Short mmCIF file of C-alpha atoms in Angstrom, two decimals:
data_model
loop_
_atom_site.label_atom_id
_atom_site.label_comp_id
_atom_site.label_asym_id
_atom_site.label_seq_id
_atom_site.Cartn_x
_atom_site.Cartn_y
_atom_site.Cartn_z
CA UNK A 105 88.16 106.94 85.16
CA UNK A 106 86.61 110.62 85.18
CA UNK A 107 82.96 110.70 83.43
CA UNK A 108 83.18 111.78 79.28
CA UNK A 109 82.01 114.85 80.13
CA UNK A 110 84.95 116.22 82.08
CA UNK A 111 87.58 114.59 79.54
CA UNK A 112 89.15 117.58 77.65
CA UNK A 113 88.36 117.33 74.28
CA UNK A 114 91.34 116.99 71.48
CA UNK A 115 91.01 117.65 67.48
CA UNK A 116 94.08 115.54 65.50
CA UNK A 117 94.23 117.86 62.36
CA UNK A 118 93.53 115.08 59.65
CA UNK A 119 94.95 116.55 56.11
CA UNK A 120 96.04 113.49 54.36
CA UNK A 121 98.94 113.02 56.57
CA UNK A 122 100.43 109.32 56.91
CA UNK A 123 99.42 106.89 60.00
CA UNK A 124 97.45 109.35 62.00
CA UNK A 125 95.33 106.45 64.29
CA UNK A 126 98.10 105.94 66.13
CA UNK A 127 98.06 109.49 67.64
CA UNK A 128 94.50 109.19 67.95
CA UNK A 129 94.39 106.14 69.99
CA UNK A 130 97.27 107.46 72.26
CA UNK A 131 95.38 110.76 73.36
CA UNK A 132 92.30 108.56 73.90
CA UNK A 133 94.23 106.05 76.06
CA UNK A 134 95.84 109.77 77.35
CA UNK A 135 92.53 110.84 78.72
CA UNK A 136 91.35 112.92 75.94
CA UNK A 137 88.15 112.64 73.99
CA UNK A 138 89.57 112.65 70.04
CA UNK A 139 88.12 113.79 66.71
CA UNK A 140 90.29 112.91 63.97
CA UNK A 141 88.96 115.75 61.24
CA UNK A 142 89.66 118.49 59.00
CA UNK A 143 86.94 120.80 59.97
CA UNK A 144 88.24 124.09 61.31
CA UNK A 145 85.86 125.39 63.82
CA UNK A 146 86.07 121.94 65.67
CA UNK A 147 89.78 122.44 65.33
CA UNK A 148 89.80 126.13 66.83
CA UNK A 149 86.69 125.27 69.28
CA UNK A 150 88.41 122.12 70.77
CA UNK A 151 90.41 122.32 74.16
CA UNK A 152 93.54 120.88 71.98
CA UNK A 153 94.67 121.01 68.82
CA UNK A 154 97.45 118.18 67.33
CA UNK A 155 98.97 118.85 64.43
CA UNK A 156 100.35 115.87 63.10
CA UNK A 157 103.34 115.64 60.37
CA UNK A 158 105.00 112.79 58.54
CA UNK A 159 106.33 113.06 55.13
CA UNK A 160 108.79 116.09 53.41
CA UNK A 161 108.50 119.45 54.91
CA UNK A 162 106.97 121.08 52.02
CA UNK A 163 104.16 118.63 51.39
CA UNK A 164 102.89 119.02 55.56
CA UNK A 165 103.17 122.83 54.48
CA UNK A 166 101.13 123.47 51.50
CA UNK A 167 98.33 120.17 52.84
CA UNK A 168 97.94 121.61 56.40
CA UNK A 169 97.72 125.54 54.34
CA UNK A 170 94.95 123.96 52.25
CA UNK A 171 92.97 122.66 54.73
CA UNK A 172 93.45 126.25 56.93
CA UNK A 173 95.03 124.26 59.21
CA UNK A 174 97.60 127.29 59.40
CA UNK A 175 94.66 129.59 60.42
CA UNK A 176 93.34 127.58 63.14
CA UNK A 177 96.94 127.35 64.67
CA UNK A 178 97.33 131.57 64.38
CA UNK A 179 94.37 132.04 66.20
CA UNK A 180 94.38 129.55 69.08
CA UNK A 181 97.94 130.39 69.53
CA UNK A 182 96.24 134.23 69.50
CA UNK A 183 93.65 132.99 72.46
CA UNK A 184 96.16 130.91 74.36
CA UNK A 185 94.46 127.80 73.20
CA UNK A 186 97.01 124.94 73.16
CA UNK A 187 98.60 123.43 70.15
CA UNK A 188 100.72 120.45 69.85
CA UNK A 189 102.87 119.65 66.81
CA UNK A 190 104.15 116.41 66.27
CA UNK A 191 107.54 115.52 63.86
CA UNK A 192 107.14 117.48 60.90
CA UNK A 193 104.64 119.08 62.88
CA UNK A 194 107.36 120.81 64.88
CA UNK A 195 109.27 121.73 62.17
CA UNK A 196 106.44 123.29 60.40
CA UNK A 197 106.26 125.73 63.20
CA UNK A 198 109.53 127.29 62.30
CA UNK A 199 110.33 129.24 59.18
CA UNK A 200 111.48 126.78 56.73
CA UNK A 201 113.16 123.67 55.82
CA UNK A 202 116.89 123.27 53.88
CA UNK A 203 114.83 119.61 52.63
CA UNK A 204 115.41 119.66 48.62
CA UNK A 205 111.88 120.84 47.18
CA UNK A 206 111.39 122.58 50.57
CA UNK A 207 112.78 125.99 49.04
CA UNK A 208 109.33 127.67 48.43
CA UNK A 209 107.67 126.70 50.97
CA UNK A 210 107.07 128.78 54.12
CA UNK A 211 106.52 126.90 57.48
CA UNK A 212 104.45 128.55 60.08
CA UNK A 213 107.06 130.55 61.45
CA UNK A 214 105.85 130.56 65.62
CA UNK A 215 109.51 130.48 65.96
CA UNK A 216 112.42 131.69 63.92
CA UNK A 217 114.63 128.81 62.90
CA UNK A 218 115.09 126.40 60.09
CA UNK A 219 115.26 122.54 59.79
CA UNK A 220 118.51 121.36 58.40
CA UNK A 221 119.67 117.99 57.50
CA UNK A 222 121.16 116.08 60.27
CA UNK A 223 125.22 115.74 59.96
CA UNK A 224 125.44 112.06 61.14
CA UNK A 225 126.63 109.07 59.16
CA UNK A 226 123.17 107.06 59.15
CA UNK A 227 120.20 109.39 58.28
CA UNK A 228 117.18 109.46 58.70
CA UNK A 229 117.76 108.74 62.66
CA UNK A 230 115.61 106.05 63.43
CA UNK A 231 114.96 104.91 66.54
CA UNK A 232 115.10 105.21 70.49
CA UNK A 233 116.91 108.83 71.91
CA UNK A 234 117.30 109.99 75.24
CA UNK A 235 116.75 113.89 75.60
CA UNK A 236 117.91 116.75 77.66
CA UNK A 237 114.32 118.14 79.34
CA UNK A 238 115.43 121.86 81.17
CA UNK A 239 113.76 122.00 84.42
CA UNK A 240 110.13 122.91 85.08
CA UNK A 241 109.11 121.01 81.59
CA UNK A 242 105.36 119.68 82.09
CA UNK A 243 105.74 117.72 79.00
CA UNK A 244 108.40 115.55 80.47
CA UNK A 245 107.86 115.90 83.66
CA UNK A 246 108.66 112.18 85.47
CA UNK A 247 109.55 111.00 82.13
CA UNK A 248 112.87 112.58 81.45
CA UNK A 249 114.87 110.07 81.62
CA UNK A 250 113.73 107.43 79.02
CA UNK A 251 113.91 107.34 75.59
CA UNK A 252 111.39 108.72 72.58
CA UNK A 253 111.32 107.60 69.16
CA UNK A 254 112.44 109.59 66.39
CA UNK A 255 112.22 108.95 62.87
CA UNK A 256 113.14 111.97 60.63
CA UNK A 257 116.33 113.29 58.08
CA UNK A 258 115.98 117.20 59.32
CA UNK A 259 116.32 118.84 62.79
CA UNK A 260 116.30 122.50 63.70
CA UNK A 261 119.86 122.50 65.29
CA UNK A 262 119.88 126.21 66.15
CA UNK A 263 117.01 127.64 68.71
CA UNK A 264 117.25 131.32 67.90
CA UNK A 265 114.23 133.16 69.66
CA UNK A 266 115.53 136.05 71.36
CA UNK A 267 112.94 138.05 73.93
CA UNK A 268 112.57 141.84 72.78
CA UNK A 269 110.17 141.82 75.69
CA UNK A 270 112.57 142.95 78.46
CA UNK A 271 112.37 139.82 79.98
CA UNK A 272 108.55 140.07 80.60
CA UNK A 273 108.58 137.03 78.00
CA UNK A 274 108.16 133.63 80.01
CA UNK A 275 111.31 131.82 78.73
CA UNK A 276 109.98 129.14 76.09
CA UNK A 277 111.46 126.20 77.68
CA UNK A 278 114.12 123.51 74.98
CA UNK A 279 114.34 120.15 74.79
CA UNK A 280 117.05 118.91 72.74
CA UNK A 281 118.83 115.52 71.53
CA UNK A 282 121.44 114.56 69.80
CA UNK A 283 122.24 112.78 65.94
CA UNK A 284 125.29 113.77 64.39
CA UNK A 285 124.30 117.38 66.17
CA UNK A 286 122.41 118.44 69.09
CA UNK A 287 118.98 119.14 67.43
CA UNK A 288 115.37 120.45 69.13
CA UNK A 289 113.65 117.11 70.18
CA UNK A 290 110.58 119.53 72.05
CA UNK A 291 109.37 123.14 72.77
CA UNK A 292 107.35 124.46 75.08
CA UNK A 293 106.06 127.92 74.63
CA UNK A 294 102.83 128.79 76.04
CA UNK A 295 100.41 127.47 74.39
CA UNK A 296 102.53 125.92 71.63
CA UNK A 297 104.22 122.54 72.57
CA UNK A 298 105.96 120.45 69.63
CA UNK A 299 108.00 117.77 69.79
CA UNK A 300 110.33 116.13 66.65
CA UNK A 301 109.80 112.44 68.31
CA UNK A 302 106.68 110.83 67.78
CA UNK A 303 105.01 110.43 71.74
CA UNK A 304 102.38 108.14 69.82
CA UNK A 305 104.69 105.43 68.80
CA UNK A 306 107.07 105.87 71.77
CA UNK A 307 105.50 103.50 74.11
CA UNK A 308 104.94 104.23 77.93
CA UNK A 309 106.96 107.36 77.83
CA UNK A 310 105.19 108.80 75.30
CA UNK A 311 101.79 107.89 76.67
CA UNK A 312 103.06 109.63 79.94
CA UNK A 313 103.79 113.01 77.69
CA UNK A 314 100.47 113.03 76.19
CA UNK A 315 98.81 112.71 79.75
CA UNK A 316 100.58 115.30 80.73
CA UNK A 317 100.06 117.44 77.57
CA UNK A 318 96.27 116.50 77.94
CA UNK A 319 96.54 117.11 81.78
CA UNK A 320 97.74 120.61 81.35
CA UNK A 321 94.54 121.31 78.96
CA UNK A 322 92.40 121.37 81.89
CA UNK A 323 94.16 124.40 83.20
CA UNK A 324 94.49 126.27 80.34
CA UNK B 195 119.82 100.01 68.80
CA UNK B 196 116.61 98.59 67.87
CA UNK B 197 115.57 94.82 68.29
CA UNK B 198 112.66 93.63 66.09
CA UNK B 199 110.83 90.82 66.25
CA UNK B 200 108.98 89.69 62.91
CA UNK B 201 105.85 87.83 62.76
CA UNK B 202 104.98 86.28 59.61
CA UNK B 203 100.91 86.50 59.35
CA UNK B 204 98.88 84.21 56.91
CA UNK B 205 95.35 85.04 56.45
CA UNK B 206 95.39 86.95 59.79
CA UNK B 207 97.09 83.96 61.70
CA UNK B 208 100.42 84.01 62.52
CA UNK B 209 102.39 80.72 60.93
CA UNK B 210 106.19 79.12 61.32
CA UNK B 211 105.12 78.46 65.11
CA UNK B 212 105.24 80.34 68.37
CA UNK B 213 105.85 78.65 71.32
CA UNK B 214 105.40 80.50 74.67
CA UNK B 215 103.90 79.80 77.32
CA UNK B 216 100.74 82.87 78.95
CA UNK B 217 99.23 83.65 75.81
CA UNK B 218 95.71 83.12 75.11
CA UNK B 219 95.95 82.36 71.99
CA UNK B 220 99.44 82.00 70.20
CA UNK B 221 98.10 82.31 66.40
CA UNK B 222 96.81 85.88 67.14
CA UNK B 223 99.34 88.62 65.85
CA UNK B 224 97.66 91.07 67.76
CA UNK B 225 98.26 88.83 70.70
CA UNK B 226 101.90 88.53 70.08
CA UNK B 227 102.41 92.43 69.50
CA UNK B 228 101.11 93.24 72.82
CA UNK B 229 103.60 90.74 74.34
CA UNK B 230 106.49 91.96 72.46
CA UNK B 231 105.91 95.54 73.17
CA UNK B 232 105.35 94.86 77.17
CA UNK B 233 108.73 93.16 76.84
CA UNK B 234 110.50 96.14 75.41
CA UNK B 235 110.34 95.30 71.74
CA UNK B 236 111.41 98.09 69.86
CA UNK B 237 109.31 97.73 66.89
CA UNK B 238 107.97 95.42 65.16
CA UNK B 239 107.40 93.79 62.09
CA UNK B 240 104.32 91.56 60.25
CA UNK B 241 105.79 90.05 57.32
CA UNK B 242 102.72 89.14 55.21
CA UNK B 243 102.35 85.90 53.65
CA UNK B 244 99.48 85.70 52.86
CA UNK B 245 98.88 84.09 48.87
CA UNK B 246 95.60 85.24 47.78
CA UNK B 247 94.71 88.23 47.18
CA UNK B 248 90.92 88.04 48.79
CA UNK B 249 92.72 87.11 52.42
CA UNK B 250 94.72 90.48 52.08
CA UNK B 251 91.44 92.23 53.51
CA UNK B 252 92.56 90.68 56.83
CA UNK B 253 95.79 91.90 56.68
CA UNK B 254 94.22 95.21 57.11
CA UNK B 255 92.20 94.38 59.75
CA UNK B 256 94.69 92.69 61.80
CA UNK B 257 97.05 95.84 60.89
CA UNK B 258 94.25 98.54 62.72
CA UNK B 259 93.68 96.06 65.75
CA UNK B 260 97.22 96.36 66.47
CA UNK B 261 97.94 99.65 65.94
CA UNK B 262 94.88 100.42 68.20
CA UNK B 263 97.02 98.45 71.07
CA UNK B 264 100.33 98.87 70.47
CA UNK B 265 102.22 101.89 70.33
CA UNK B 266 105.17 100.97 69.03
CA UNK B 267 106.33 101.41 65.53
CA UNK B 268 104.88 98.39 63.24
CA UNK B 269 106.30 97.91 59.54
CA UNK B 270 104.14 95.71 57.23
CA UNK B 271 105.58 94.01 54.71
CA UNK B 272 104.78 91.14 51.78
CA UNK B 273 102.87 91.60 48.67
CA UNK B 274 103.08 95.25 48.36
CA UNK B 275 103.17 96.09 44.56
CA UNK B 276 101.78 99.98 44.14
CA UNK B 277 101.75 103.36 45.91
CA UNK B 278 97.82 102.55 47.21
CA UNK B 279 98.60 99.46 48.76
CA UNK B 280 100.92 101.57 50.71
CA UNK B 281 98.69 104.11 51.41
CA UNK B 282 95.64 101.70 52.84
CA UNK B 283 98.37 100.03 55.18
CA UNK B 284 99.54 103.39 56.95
CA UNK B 285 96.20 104.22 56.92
CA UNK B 286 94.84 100.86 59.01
CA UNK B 287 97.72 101.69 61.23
CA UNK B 288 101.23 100.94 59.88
CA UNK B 289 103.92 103.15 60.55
CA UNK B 290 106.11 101.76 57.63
CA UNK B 291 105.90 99.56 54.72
CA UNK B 292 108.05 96.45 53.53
CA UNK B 293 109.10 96.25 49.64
CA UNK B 294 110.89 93.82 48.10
CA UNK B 295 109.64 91.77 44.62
CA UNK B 296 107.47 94.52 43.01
CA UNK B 297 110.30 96.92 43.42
CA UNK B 298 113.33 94.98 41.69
CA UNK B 299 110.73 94.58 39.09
CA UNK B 300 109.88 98.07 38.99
CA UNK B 301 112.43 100.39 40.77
CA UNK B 302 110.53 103.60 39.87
CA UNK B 303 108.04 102.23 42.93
CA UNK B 304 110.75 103.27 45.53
CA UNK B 305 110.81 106.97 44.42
CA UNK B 306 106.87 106.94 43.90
CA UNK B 307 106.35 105.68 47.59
CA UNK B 308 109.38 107.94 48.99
CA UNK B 309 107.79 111.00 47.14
CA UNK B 310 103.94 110.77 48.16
CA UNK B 311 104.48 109.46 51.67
CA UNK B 312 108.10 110.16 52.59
CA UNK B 313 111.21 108.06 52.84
CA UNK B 314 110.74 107.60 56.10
CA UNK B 315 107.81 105.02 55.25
CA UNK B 316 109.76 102.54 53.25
CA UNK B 317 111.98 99.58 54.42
CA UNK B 318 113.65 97.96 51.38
CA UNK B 319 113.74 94.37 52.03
CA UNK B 320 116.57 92.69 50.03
CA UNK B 321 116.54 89.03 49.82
CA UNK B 322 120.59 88.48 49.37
CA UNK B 323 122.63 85.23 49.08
CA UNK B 324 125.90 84.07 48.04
CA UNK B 325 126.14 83.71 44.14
CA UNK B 326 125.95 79.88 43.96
CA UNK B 327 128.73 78.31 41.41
CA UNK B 328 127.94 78.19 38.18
CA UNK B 329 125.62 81.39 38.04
CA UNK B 330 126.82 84.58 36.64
CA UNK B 331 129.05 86.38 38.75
CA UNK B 332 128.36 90.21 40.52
CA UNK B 333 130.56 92.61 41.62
CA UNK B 334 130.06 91.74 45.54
CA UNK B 335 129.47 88.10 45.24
CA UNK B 336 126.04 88.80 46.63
CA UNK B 337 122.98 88.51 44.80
CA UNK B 338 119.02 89.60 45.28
CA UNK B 339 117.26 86.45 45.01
CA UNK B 340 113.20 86.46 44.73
CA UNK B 341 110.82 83.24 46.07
CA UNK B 342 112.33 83.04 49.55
CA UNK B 343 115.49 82.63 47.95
CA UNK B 344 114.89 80.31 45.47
CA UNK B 345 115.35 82.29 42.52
CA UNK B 346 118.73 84.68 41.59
CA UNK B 347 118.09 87.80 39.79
CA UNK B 348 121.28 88.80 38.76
CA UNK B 349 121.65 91.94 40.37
CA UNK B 350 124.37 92.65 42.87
CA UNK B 351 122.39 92.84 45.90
CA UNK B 352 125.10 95.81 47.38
CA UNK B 353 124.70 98.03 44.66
CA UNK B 354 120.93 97.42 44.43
CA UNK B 355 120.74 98.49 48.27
CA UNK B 356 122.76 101.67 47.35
CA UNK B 357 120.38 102.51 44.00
CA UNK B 358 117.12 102.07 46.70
CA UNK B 359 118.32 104.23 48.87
CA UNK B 360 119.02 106.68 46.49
CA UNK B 361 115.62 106.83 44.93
CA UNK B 362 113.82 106.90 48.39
CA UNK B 363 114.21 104.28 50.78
CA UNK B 364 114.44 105.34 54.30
CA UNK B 365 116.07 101.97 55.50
CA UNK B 366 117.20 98.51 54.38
CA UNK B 367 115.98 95.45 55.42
CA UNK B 368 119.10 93.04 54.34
CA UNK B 369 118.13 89.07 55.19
CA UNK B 370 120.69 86.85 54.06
CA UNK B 371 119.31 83.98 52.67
CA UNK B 372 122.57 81.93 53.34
CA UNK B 373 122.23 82.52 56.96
CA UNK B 374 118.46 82.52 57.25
CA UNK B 375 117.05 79.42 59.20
CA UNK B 376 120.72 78.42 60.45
CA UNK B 377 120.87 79.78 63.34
CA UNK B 378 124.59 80.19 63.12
CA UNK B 379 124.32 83.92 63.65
CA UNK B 380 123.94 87.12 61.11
CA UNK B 381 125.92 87.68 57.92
CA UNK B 382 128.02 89.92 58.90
CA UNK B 383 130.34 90.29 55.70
CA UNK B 384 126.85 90.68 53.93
CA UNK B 385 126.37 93.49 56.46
CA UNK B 386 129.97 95.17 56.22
CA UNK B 387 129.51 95.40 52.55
CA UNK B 388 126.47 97.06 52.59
CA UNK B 389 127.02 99.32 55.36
CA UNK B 390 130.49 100.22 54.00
CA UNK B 391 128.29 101.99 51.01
CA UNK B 392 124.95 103.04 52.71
CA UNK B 393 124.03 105.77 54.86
CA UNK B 394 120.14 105.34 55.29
CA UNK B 395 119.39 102.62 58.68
CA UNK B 396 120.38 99.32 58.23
CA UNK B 397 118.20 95.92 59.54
CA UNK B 398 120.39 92.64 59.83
CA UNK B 399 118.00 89.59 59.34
CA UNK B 400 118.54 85.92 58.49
CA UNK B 401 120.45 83.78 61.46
CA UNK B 402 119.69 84.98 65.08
CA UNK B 403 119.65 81.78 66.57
CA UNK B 404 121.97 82.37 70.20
CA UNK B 405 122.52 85.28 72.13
CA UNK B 406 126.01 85.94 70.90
CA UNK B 407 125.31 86.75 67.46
CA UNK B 408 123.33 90.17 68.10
CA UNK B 409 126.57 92.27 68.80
CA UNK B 410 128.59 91.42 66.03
CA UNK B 411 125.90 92.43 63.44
CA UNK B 412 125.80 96.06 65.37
CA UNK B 413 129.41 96.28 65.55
CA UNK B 414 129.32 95.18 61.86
CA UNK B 415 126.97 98.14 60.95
CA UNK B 416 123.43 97.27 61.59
CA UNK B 417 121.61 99.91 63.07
CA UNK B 418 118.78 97.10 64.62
CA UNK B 419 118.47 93.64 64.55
CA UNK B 420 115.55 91.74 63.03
CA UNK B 421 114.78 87.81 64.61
CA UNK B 422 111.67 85.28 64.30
CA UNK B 423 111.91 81.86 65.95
CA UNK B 424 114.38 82.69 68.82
CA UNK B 425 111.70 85.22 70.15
CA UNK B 426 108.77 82.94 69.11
CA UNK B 427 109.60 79.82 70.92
CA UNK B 428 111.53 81.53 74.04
CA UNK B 429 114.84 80.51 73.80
CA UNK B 430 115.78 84.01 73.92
CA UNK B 431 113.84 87.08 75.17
CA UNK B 432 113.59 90.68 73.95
CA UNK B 433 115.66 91.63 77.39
CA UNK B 434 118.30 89.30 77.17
CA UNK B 435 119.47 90.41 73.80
CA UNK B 436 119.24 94.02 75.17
CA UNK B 437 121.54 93.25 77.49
CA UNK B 438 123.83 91.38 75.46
CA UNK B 439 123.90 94.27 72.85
CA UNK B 440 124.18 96.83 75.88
CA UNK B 441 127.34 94.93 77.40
CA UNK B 442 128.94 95.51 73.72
CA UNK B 443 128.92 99.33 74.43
CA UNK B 444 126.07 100.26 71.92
CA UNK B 445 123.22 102.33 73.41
CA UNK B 446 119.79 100.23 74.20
CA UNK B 447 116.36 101.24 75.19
#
């Protein structure tokens, strides 16, 4: 065990989300020393930031806007400081959600894309999915072959970031799975890593992605 | 596939027995969770017995202890009646919450809990049986029953799975209450009926008692399979019905 003082620290964004001491307790047992609050310069001052997301689409929105969670996340992202989003907290990151009641509200927009309900016969998928990791992924890196659990209705099905840059843009690197359609199950783009799954509740595997999430803090 | 074992918790203890051999202490629920998750439980569930209403402070204690050591997805069910008892459970640690009684009373509860905390929070739990001769007759033959089965409602228990999962629940729970305590396997024309007609996840419980009877209730439609006593007192473990499931062709953790 490394002393306190070299454990990166980690802010989980706490805005009246659902079950968020799960998450916490997984980063600790990840390595990470956790604050579960709302206050945003411990949120933009904090080697991490987790944004965590359960409920509809439009309710993470407008409760992670009114705590300024949405301001913290711009300017981390702005200083390279690394975010992770977790379920809804990945979708949030996109541009909006086709969920009914979802139609005003704005996600973050990081990425261009929209969450759309999942064409499969039994929604919400619920339960244990093996993903497709694309080579050079820290996040799953020794861990892509088991399974993560997902519990959600929408998925963004489309990844449609193009690079203006001239290819001087490090290629955000895709994770996807599949229910009913191949959806995004993770991102990781710089400093902003999501995933749709919940690593929390997904047992070893998921402990191994938040080590290496909190792993790659140190070197950021 | 999921496979869930279901503890039922009284006053913090866990009753109905548990027989296995390397634990500590075999009353403890937090105990048990830790088991079942090293053994590749796929969730799990605390079914809440617990009668008076002072005890339920334990509930929530035992609810954060295992959520601080198990990182799995835990559903908590029994005796929840409003939206704030289903808040103070996710926030002590559950990932989803069991309804059952309070919402055939009150149906509006499903949508209240769907629309503050998501459908993705709420197992239905229908408590379904045969109509017994003599009672009044429903449109399936199946009716929700209340008391551990001991008292009919009246209400078809298919077409009261299809109005809950229209007004917000994110998954069924469906325990026959023919087959529960039997051991002579799932219902699985219960479960055909049911899945025939709804689209949100479903849970087969009621009947687990050999190793044969998992596949069937996935081939019938359940989406994971719920059992007690066959888990508690070893006869079968959390692998073997894996693999039994897995040799059907349906995809396992």
């Amino acid at each position: 065990m490394s002393s306190t003082a070299s454990k990166p620290d980690v802010v989980v964004l706490d805005y009246g989300s659902g079950n968020v001491r799960s998450a916490v307790r997984a980063l600790e047992r990840a390595g990470a020393d956790v604050e579960l609050t709302a206050d945003l310069r411990r949120a933009m001052d904090a080697d991490g930031l987790v944004v965590p997301g359960v409920g509809a689409f439009a309710a993470v929105a407008r409760a992670l806007r009114e705590v300024h969670g949405d301001r913290a996340v711009e300017r981390r992202l702005a200083g390279g400081r690394p975010v992770l989003g977790i379920c809804v907290g990945l979708q949030v990151m996109f541009e909006a959600s086709t969920e009914p009641g979802a139609g005003d509200a704005e996600g973050l927009g990081e990425w261009p894309g929209t969450a759309e309900r999942l064409p499969a016969p039994v929604v919400p998928h619920m339960g244990w999915s093996t993903v497709e990791a694309p080579a050079g992924s820290v996040l799953f890196e020794g861990i892509a072959d088991e399974r993560f659990y997902f519990v959600h209705s929408y998925g963004v099905q489309r990844w449609e970031m193009v690079d203006t840059t001239g290819g001087r843009m490090t290629p955000p690197l895709v994770t996807w799975a599949e229910h009913g359609a191949p959806f995004v199950a993770a991102v990781e783009n710089g400093p902003l890593s999501a995933t749709q799954f919940h690593p929390e509740k997904s047992g070893d595997a998921g402990a191994e992605l938040l080590r290496n999430w909190v792993r790659s803090l140190r070197s950021a | 596939m999921r496979v869930i074992p279901c503890l039922d918790v009284d006053a913090g203890r866990v009753v109905k027995g548990v027989n296995f051999a390397g634990l500590r202490d075999a009353g403890d629920p937090v105990e048990l969770a830790r088991r079942y998750d090293a053994e590749g439980a796929d969730e799990l569930t605390f079914l809440d017995v617990t009668a008076s209403s002072d005890a339920r402070e334990t509930t929530y204690e035992i609810v954060s202890r295992t959520a601080e050591q198990v990182f799995i997805p835990l559903t908590v069910g029994g005796g929840v009646r409003t939206v704030a008892d289903v808040g103070r459970l996710l926030r002590a640690g559950a990932d989803k919450v069991g309804v059952n009684t309070a919402a055939i009373a009150r149906p509006e509860l499903i949508a209240e809990i769907a629309d503050r905390y998501g459908s993705q929070v709420l197992v239905l739990s229908v408590d379904a049986r045969r109509v017994q001769p003599g009672a009044p007759a429903t449109a399936s033959g199946f009716e929700v029953t209340t008391h551990g089965g001991r008292r009919g409602t009246g209400l078809d228990a298919v077409e009261w799975a299809v109005r809950a999962a229209e007004l917000g629940a994110g998954e069924v729970l469906l325990n026959s209450m023919d087959a529960d305590g039997t051991k002579a396997g799932y219902d699985l024309e219960l479960l055909g009926l049911v899945r025939n007609v709804v689209s949100v996840p479903l849970i087969a419980s009621g009947g687990a008692g050999a190793l044969e009877h998992f596949e069937p209730a996935v081939a019938a439609g359940a989406d994971a399979v719920l059992a007690a006593s066959v888990f508690h007192f070893r006869e079968l473990t959390i692998g073997q019905v894996k693999d039994a499931v897995r040799a059907g062709g349906h995809p396992v953790r």
